[in-house]
XYZ file of N, CA and C in Angstrom:
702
model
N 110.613 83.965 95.107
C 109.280 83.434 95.396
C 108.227 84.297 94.704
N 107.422 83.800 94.023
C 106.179 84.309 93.468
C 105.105 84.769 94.393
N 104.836 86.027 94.404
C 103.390 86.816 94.642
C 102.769 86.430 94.412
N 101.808 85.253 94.775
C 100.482 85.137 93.956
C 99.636 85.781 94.555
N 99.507 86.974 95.238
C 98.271 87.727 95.444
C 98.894 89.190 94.259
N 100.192 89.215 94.209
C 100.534 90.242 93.136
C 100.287 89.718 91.528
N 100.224 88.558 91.498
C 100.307 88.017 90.542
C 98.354 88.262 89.844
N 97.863 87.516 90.909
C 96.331 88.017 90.312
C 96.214 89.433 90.282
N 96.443 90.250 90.878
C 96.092 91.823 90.761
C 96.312 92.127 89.096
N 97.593 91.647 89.146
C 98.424 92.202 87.729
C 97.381 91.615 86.832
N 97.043 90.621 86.668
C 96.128 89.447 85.796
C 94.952 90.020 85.780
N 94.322 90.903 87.038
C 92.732 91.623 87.051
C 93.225 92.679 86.219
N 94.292 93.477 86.300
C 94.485 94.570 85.866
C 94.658 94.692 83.925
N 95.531 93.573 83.565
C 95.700 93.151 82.666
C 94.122 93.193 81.764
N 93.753 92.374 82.566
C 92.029 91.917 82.049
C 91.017 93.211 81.493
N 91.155 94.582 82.580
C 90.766 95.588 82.183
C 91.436 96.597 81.100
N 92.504 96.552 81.403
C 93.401 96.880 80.167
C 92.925 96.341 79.064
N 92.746 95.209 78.532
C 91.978 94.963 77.298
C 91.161 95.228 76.875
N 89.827 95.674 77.561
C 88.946 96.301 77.049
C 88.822 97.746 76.667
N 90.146 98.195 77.182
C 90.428 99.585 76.677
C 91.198 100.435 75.190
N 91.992 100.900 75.630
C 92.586 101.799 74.438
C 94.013 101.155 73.986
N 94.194 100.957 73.118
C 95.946 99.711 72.461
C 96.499 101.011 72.956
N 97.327 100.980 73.965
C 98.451 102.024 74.222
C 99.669 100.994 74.516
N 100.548 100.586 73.258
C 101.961 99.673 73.747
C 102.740 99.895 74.288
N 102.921 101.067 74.871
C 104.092 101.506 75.091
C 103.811 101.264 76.423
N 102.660 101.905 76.613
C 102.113 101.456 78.384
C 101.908 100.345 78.901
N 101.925 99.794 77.915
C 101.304 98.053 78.353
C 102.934 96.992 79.024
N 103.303 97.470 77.544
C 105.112 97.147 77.888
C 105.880 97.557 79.011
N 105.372 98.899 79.473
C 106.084 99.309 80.746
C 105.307 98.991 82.289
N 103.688 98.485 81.897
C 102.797 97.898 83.317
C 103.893 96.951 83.276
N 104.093 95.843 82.427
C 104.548 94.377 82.253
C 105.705 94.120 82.420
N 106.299 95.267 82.246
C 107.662 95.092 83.303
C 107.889 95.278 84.469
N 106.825 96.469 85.093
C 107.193 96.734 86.044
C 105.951 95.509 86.961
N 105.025 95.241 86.398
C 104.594 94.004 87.004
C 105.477 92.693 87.486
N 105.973 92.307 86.340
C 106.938 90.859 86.840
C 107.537 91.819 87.748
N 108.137 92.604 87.382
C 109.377 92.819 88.720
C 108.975 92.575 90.443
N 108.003 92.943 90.051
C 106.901 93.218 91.837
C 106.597 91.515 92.114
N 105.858 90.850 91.260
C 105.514 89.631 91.432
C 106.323 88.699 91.343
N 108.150 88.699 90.983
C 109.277 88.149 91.615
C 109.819 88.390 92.474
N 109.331 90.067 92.651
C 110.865 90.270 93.453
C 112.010 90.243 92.993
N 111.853 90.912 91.289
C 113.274 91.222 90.807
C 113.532 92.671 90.999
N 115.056 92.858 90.636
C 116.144 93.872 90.818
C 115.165 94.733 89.915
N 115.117 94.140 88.819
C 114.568 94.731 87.351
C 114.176 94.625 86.148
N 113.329 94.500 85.217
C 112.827 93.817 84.291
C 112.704 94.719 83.048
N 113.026 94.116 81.728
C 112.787 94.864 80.472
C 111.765 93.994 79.531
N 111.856 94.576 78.537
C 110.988 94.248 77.304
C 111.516 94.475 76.119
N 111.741 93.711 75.317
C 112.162 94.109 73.950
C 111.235 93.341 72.642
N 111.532 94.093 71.611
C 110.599 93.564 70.195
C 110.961 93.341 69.346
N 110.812 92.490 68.925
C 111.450 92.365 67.305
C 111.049 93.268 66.135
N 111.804 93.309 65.660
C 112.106 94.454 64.617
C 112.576 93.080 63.228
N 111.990 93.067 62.583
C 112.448 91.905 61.569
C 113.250 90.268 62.258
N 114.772 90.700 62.440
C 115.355 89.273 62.992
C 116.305 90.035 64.210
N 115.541 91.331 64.455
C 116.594 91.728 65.625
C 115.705 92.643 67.088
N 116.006 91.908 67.765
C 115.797 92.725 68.892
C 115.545 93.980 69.067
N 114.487 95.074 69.386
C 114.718 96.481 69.976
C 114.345 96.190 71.505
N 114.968 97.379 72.065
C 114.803 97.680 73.339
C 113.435 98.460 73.305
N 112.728 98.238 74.665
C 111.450 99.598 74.778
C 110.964 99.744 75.711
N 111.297 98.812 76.783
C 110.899 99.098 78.214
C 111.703 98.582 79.273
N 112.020 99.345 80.360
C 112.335 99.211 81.546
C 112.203 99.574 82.876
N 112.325 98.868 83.745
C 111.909 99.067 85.015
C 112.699 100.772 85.681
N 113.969 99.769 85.869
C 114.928 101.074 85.967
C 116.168 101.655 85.387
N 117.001 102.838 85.468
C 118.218 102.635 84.919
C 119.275 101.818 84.450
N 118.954 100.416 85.609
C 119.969 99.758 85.383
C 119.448 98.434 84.579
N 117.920 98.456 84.544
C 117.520 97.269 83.822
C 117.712 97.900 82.104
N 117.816 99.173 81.990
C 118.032 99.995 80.783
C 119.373 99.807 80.431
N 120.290 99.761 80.931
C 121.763 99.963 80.806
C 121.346 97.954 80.042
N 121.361 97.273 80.968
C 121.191 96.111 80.305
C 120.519 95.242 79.299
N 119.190 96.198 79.198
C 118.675 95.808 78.001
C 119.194 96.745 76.541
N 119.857 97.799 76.551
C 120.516 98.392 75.515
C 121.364 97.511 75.102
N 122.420 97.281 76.163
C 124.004 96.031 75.340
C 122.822 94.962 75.309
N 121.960 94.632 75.443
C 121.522 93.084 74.556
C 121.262 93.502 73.080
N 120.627 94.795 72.904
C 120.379 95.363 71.632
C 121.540 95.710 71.036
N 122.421 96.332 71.505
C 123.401 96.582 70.844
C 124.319 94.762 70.606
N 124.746 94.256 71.404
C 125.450 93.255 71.068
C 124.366 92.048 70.102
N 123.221 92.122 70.017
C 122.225 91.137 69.366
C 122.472 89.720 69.883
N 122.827 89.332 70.935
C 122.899 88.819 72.086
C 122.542 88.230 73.578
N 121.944 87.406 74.152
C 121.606 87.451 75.674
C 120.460 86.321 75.718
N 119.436 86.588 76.720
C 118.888 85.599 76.883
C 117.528 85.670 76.272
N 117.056 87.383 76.339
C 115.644 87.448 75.422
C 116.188 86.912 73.934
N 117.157 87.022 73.014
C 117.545 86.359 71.849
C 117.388 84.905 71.781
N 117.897 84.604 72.791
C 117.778 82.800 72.487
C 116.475 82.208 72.917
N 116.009 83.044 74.147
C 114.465 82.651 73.973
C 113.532 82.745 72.926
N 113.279 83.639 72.432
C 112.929 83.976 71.050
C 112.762 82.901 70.100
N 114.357 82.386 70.014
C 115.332 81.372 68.749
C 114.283 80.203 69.337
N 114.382 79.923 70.234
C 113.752 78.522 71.112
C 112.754 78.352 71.393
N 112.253 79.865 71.225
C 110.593 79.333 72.413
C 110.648 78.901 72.991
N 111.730 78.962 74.254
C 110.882 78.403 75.553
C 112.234 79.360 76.387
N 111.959 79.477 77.831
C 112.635 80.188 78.626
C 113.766 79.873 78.565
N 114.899 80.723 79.124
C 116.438 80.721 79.467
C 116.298 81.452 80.881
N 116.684 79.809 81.461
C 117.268 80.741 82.841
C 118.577 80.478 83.107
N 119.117 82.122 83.814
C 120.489 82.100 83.859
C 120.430 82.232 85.450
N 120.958 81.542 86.172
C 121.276 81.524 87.801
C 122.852 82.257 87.854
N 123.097 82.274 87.026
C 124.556 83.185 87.307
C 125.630 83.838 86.030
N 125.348 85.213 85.793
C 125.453 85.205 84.298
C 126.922 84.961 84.359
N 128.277 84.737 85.667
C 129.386 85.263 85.313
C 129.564 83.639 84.555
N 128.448 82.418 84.280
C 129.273 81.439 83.981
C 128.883 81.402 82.582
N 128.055 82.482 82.099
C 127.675 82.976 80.754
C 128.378 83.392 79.472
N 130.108 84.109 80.202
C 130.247 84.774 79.173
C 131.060 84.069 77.666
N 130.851 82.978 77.409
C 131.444 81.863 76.462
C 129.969 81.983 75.839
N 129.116 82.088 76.357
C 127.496 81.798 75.459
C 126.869 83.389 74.855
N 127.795 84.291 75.847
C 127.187 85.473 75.412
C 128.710 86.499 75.518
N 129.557 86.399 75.228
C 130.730 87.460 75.297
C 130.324 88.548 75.351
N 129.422 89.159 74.376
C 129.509 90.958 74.019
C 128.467 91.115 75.952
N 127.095 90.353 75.690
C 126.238 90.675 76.505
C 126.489 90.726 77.803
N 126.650 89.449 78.385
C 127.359 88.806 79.840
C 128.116 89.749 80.292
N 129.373 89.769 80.256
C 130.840 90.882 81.000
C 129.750 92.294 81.064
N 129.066 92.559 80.354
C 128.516 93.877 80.349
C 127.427 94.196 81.736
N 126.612 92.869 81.896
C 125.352 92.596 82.743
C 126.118 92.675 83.951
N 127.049 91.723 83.671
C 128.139 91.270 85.348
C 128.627 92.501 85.899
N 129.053 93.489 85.278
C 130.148 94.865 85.303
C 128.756 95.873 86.146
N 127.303 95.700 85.550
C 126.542 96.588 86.070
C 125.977 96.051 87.792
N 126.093 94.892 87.820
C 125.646 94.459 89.009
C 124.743 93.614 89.177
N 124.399 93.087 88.419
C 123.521 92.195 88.504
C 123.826 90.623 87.613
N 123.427 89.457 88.102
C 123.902 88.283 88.024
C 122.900 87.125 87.595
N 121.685 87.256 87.905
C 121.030 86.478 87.690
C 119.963 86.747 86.194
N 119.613 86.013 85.396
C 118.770 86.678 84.152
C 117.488 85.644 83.846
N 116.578 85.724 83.684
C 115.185 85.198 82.970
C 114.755 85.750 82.218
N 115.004 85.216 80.738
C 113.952 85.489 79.536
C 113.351 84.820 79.225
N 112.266 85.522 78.967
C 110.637 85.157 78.857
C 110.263 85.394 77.192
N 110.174 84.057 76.578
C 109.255 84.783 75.084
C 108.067 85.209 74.650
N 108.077 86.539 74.235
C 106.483 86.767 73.999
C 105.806 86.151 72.418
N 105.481 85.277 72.520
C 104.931 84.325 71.577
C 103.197 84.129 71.539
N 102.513 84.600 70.664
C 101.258 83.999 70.360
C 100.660 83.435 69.402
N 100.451 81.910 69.200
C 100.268 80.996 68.404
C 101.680 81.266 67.416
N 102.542 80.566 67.551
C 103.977 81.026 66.981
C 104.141 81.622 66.082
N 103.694 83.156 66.808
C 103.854 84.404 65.801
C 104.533 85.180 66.930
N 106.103 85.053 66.578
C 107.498 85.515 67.848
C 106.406 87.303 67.771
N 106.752 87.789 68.780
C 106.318 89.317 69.233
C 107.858 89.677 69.831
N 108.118 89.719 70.850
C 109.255 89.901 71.448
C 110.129 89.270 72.368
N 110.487 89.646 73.884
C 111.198 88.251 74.586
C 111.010 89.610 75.749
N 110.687 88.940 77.618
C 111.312 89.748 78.490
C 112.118 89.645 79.300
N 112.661 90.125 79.831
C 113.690 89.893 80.700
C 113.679 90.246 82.382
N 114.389 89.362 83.349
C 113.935 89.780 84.273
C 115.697 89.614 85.423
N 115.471 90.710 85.805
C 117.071 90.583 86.317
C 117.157 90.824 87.660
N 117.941 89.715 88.313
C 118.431 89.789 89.580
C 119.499 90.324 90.356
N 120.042 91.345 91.385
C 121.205 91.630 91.605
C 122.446 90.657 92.533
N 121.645 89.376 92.464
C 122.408 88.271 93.213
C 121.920 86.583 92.275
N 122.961 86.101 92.358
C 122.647 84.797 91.700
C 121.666 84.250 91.875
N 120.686 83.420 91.574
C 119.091 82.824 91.967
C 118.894 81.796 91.114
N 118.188 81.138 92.464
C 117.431 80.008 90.983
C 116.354 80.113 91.069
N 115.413 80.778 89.544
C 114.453 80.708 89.391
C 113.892 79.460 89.701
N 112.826 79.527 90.698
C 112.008 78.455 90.505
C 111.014 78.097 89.709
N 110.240 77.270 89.739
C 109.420 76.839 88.420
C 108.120 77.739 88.525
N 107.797 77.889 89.781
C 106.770 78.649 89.752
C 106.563 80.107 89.419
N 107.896 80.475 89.534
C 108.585 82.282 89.293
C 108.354 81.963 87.987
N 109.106 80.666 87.072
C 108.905 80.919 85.447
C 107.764 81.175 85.266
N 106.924 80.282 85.296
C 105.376 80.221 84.951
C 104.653 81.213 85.210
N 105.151 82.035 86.362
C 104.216 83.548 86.202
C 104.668 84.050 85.661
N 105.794 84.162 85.086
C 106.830 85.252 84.365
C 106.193 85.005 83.037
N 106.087 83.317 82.716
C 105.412 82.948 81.097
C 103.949 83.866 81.343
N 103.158 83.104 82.121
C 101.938 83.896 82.209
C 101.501 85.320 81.591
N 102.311 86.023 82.341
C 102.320 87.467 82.291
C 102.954 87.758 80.517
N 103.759 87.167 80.129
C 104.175 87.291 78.666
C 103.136 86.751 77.535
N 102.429 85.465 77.995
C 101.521 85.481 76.961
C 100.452 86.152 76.850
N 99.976 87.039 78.074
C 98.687 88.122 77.783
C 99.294 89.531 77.159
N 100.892 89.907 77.520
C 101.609 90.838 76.837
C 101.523 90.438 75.095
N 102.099 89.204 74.742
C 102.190 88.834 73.605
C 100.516 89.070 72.695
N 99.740 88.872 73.518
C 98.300 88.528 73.118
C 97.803 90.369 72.847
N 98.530 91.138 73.946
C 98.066 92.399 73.579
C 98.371 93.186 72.719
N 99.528 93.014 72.094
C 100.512 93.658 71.233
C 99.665 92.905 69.657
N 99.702 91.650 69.557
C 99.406 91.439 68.538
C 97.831 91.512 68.122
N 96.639 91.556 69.588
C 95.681 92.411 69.106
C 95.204 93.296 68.506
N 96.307 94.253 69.116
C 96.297 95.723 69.238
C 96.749 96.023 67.860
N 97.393 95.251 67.465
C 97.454 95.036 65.736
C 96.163 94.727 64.629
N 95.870 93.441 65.186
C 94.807 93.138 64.699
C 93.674 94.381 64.604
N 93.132 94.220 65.586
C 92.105 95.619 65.829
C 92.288 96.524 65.168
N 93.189 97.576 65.026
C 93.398 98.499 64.709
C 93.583 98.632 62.886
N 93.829 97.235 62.424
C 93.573 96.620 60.886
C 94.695 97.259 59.929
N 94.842 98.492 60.058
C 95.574 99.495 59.113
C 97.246 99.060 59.631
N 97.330 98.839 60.759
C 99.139 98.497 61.074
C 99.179 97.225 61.691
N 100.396 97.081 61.683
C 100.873 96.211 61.649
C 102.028 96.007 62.970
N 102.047 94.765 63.308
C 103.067 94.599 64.394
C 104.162 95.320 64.068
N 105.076 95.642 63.033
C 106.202 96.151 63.087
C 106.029 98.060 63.253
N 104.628 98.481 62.843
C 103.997 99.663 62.956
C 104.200 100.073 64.723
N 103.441 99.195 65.255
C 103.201 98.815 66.719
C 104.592 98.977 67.601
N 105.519 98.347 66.673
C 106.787 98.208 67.145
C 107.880 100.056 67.212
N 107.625 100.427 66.301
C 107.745 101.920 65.420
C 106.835 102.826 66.661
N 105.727 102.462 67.134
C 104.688 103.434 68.327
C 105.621 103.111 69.549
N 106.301 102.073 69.826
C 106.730 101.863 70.927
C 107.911 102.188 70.989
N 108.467 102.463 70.463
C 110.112 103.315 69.796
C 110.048 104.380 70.257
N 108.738 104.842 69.625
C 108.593 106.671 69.628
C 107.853 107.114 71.047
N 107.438 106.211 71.337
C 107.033 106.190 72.984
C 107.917 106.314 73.563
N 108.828 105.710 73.679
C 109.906 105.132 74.504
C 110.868 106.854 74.550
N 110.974 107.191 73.845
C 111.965 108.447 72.859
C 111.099 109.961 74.003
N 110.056 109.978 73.891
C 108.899 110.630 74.665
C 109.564 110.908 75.913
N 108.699 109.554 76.876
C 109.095 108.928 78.062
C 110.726 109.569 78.465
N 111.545 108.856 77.757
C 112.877 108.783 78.560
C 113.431 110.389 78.169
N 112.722 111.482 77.676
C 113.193 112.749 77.631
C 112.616 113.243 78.778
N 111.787 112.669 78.775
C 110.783 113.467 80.100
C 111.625 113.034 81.440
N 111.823 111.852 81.753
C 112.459 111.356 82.778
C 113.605 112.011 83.092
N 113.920 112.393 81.895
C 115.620 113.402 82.293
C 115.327 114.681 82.177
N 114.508 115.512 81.555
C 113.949 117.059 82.287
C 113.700 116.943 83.211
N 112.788 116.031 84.011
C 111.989 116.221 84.864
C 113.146 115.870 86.275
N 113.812 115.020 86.069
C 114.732 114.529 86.846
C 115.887 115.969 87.373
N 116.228 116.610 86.312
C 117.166 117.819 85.964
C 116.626 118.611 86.979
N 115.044 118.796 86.284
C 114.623 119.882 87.220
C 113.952 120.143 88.856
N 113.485 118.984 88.688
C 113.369 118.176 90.046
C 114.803 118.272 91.099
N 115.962 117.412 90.585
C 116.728 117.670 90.927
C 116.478 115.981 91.886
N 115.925 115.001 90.896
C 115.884 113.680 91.833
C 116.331 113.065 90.703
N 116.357 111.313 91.028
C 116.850 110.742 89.885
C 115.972 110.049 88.472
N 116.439 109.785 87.551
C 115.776 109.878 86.369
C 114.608 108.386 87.041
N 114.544 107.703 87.969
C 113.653 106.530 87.530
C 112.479 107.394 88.891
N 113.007 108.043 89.872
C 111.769 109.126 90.802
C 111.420 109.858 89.780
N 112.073 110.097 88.756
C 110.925 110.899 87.703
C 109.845 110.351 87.185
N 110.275 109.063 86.739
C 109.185 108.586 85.892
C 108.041 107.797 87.550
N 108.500 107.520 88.295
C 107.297 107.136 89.152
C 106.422 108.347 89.396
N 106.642 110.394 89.239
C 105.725 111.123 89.347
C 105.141 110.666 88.313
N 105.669 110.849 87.285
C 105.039 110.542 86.045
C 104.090 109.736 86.201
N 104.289 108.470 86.128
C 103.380 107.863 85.860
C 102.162 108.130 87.280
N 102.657 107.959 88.359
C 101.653 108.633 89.460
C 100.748 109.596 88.976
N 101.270 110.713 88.155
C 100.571 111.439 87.944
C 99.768 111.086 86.754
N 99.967 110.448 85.326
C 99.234 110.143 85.007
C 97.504 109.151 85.107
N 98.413 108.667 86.241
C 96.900 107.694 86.826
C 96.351 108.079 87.567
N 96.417 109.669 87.900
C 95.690 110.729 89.139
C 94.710 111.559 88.141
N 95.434 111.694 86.916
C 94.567 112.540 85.977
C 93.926 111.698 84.940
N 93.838 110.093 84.641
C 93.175 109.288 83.623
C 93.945 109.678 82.552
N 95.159 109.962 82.642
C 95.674 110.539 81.148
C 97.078 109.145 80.797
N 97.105 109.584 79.402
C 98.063 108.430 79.124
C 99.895 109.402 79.666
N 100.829 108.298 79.936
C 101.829 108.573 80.357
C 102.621 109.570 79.030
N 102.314 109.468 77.914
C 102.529 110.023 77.025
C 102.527 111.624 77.206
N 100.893 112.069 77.640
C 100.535 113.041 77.729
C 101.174 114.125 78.714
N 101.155 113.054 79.893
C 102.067 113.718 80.967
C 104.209 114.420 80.159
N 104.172 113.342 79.728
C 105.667 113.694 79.882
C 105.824 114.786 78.654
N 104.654 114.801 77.633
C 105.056 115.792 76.949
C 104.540 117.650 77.079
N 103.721 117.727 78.222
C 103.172 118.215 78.884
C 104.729 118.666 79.984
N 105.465 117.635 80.124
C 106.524 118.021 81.036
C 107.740 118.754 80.339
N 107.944 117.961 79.299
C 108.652 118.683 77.794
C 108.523 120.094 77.908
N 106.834 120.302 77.494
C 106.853 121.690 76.217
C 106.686 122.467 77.751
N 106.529 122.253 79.194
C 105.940 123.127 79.778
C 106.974 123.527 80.782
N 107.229 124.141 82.096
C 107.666 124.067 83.344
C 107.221 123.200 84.180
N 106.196 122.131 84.263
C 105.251 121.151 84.876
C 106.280 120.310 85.843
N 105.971 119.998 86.713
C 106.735 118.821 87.508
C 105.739 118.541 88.652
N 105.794 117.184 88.059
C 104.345 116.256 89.093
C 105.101 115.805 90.217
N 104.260 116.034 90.986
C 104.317 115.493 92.598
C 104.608 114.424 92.749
């Protein structure tokens, strides 16, 4: 069932986000962790195209990570065919998947989770990426879960390829290259911080980011700040 009081928050929040600073990497990781809240999924990713192939670059949690890697690695799943199609793939049960997706499917099923929605990020059919949204029990998306899920992807799609525009000198695949190296940042920090903490790598990144939105600083700053220093946020 759809949040629609989570659903507008995300949409106010979204709204202010635009008038601010192109940070993709952050935007990609609000937007996952948004749908997730406003379905009520297990867990949600993000991936980008890179020429005719998929990258991975955001996830909710470990295990939405474990699953959006084998889609990248196998070039495979449901953000792929959304993409191919433009228009959603919903999967209510991936175990009846694995004839449509061999490498991907057995892999999703094995981690625990069963149900899949990809979402294409498309603006004026200029493909950006595809997201994904994962359930740990079979489901049927309803129509109204898609449509916020689309929702939320075409102001993602709209920001990424702004954030291009604007910025004039790069280019979506540039954009794509910032969110790589973001991502590379982020998930070192999550595992120092986790190490040293002595909690698990996704309670890391919620100080993290907690803490970045206590200090107005980008999540970037924090984790490399957590890197070069002894630092561990509350």
């Amino acid at each position: 069932m759809t949040d629609q009081q989570a659903l507008s928050r995300v949409l106010r929040q979204f709204a202010r986000t635009m008038t601010g600073s192109y940070d993709i990497t952050e935007v990609l990781y609000d937007l996952s962790g948004s749908v997730a809240d406003v379905l009520d999924a297990t867990a949600a990713g993000v991936a980008l195209l890179d020429g005719e192939e998929l990258r991975f670059v955001t996830a909710t949690s470990d295990l939405g990570t474990d699953a959006e890697r084998a889609q990248e690695r196998f070039q495979d799943g449901p953000c792929l065919d959304s993409i191919r199609e433009n228009q959603p793939v919903v999967v209510h049960d991936i175990g009846e998947c694995h004839e449509r997706w061999p490498g991907y499917a057995p892999v999703v099923e094995q981690l625990g989770l069963h149900a899949v929605l990809g979402i294409p990020l498309v603006l004026d059919d200029r493909r950006v990426g595809s997201l994904d949204v994962y359930s740990d029990e079979p489901r049927s998306w309803s129509d109204d879960e898609v449509n916020a899920a689309l929702v939320l992807a075409d102001v993602a799609a709209a920001y990424v390829v702004n954030a291009s525009e604007l910025l004039q000198s790069q280019r979506t695949t540039e954009q794509l290259q910032r969110a790589l190296a973001g991502r590379v940042v982020i998930e070192q920090a999550k595992g120092v911080l986790a190490e040293r903490a002595r909690i698990t790598t996704e309670e890391a990144f919620q100080r993290i980011r907690a803490s970045a939105r206590r200090q107005s600083v980008k999540i970037a700053d924090v984790c490399r700040r957590v890197i070069d220093t002894d630092y561990v946020p509350d």
